Amino acid sequence: MIKANKIEKTYSKTAILTPVLNDITLSIQKGEYVAIMGTSGSGKSTLMYILGCLDKPTKGELELDGVDVYGMDDDALSALRNKKIGFVFQQFFLLERTTALDNVLLPLIYANKYPDDALQRGRKVLAQVGLEDRVEYLANELSGGQQQRVAIARALINDPDVIFADEPTGNLDSQSTAEILDILGHLHQEGRTIIIVTHDRTVANHAQRILELKDGRIAEIKNP
Amino acid sequence: MTRTIRIARESVRMMGRNKFRVFIMMLGIAVGVASLTLMMCVSKGAYERVMDTVNRQGPDLLQIRPGTDIQTGLPSGSREVVSLIEEDVSAILQHVGNIRAAAPVKDRKEIEVIYEDKFTLTRIFGVIPVWAQIRDFGPREGEFISEEDISFAARMCLIGQTVKKNLFGDLEPIGRTIRINNVPFTIKGELQWKGISSAGRDRDNRIVIPITTYTRRLFRDMHLTQIVITVEDTKKLNKTIKDVRTVLRDQHKITSGEPDDFAMRTPQDLIDLAYGTSRSLINLLTGIAAVSLLVAGIVIMNVMLASIAARKSEIGIRRAVGARKNDILKQFLIEGLIVSLFGGLMGMFLGMGGSVILSSLDVTASKITPLAIAAAILTCGLIAVVFGIFPAKKAANQNPIDTLKV
């Protein structure tokens, strides 16, 4: 599903080049549930953004579903994200004062063709995360856990191959955390590829595989 | 539903979430467009008034007066300056082409006129028959001065409407006798109603008599106070003016280097004179319009930049779920266009309202024109593009991961 070969990422915001990722080589199979762990500043989010085609590596090869991603232009990457990738973020990033349903439908606006059954699809994914009775609620009227569930539903609307979750439980209480991890677990059982980025070992333990980032290098610490 | 329509709907939806911001931007545009519209209306109004004056006076009319006080719209009044004589008129007719008609005029103001027990002060003009065509000032009732009146220096006169009102009220004046400077004259006609001149003079407060009678029976003025000329072809006006000047300098034996002892007033002078009051207002409004449009543009740009900073995560999430740079650019440009369109419409109506108020208060002539409306709409579209494109580009070109950082 995802193949990364010798990926490097360097930031040159100041005169000093700061390597964030160094010689990352990894491979993730379809249907895997992988956690990327690391302390804050270890580059785990950067790695996720690169794997999720939101950012480009400075060097290296990246293949997604057998397609070389490294050489793609911005528009092609956008289309790819739209079709094949779903994102869930720590801050939820829902549009405020916008209904749960409209938030969920957001990716469809940027799809090549707006599906005729958009509304049904939106309701269906909201039901999948247990929010069938919150469809018309505004984002800011929902609790944190509910907002994150809307975000997951939004990630699901285009039936993506991979879901990337960046500290999805970082802003949630323990009960909501459990709910979200439960939903991600279900999605994995349905056969989706899930990549979760976290600093929290108990969260990472829900995954089949744990990759740890340290000083820009990767170490496999749990492999079934 | 095409992608662009979907994006436009997003623009509208996001604007609805932030009405205050949108209102501020619209207000900025509205003020700018309002002053632009008003400026256009005022200049159009002023232009029409000027052209009206020029056409009323005649776009083909040249007036020559003795003396050198060129810019005056008022009668020169300087009796001492004596330079024009009747031979000048013949010389002009003889030596200058493109002349339709030329007439000598003598006049004096504030002359005592009596009818029975009524008394008025008015201006007396000594003219020849062709004067009526030159000044488009023929009789409303009765007949104008004839060649015979000129030959016999007849004591015949035509009175203006103000004189008629002052001396006769509702009476029929034709055939009655009045005393001008104590000399009896018979009224043979009434002059047309003319109203107030561009210089603010009452053009109806006058009496017209044969120029010969003027000289022989009233005042012994040998010199003319005016020569009036109409040209055949107004396109050749400038050449004609030059030729007249040459002939007059020649007649008056003015050597080169010496100034003219006469002044010519052309339709262009009339335009300048009539524009006078409106011009400063137009300049002011143009300045205000330019400044406020610039300010509006900067307001739009800054509010959009601020809103882009505030909407970082919105842009980031749109990019993350598959929006292309171009989609973000479109969203913000459409937002700018809608804002300036509605702000522009608001401003246009404000400006039109201002135009109506200005002209009804008689501050200046002002006329609502399609040109003003077109200019207003075009300008705000331009502003939206010029000042909206920079923030929109900035929004679109942000690195999505930067916009998604906490």
Coordinates of C-alpha atoms in Angstrom, one line a residue, chain A residues 11 13 49 54-55 74-75 78-79 81-82 85 87 89-93 95-99 102 106-114 154 158, chain B residues 1 3 6-7 10 13-14 16-19 313-314 316-328 331 399-406:
Chain A
Y11 CA 13.8 22.4 6.8
K13 CA 13.8 28.1 7.6
Y49 CA 2.1 14.5 6.3
L54 CA 0.3 16.9 2.2
D55 CA 4.0 17.6 2.2
D74 CA 0.3 19.9 -6.5
D75 CA -3.0 19.4 -8.3
S78 CA -4.7 17.2 -4.2
A79 CA -6.8 14.9 -6.3
R81 CA -5.8 13.1 -1.2
N82 CA -9.3 13.7 -2.1
I85 CA -6.7 9.5 1.8
F87 CA -7.3 12.8 7.6
F89 CA -6.5 15.8 13.3
Q90 CA -6.0 16.5 17.0
Q91 CA -7.8 19.9 16.6
F92 CA -10.7 18.3 14.6
F93 CA -10.6 21.2 12.1
L95 CA -15.9 24.4 9.9
E96 CA -17.5 26.3 12.7
R97 CA -21.2 27.3 12.5
T98 CA -21.6 24.6 9.9
T99 CA -23.7 21.5 10.4
D102 CA -22.1 19.9 5.7
L106 CA -16.8 19.0 2.4
P107 CA -14.4 16.6 0.5
L108 CA -17.1 16.0 -2.1
I109 CA -16.9 19.7 -3.1
Y110 CA -13.4 19.0 -4.4
A111 CA -14.3 15.7 -6.0
N112 CA -14.2 15.4 -9.7
K113 CA -17.8 14.7 -9.8
Y114 CA -20.3 15.6 -7.1
R154 CA -15.6 13.4 6.9
N158 CA -14.9 9.3 -0.2
Chain B
M1 CA -23.1 21.0 -10.5
R3 CA -16.7 22.5 -9.4
R6 CA -19.6 24.3 -5.8
I7 CA -16.8 26.6 -4.8
E10 CA -18.7 27.7 -0.4
R13 CA -21.6 30.0 2.8
M14 CA -18.4 31.2 4.4
G16 CA -22.7 34.1 5.7
R17 CA -20.7 32.8 8.7
N18 CA -18.9 36.1 9.0
K19 CA -21.3 38.9 8.2
S313 CA -7.2 26.1 9.6
E314 CA -10.2 26.4 7.2
G316 CA -5.7 23.9 5.7
I317 CA -8.5 21.5 6.0
R318 CA -9.8 22.3 2.6
R319 CA -6.4 21.5 1.1
A320 CA -6.1 18.3 3.2
V321 CA -9.4 17.0 1.9
G322 CA -8.4 17.7 -1.7
A323 CA -8.9 21.4 -2.6
R324 CA -6.4 22.5 -5.2
K325 CA -4.6 25.8 -4.9
N326 CA -6.8 27.1 -7.7
D327 CA -9.9 26.1 -5.7
I328 CA -8.8 28.2 -2.8
Q331 CA -13.1 30.8 -3.3
N399 CA 1.8 25.2 2.6
P400 CA -1.1 23.1 3.9
I401 CA 1.0 21.7 6.7
D402 CA 1.8 25.2 8.0
T403 CA -1.9 26.0 8.1
L404 CA -2.7 22.8 10.1
K405 CA -0.2 23.5 12.9
V406 CA -1.5 24.4 16.2

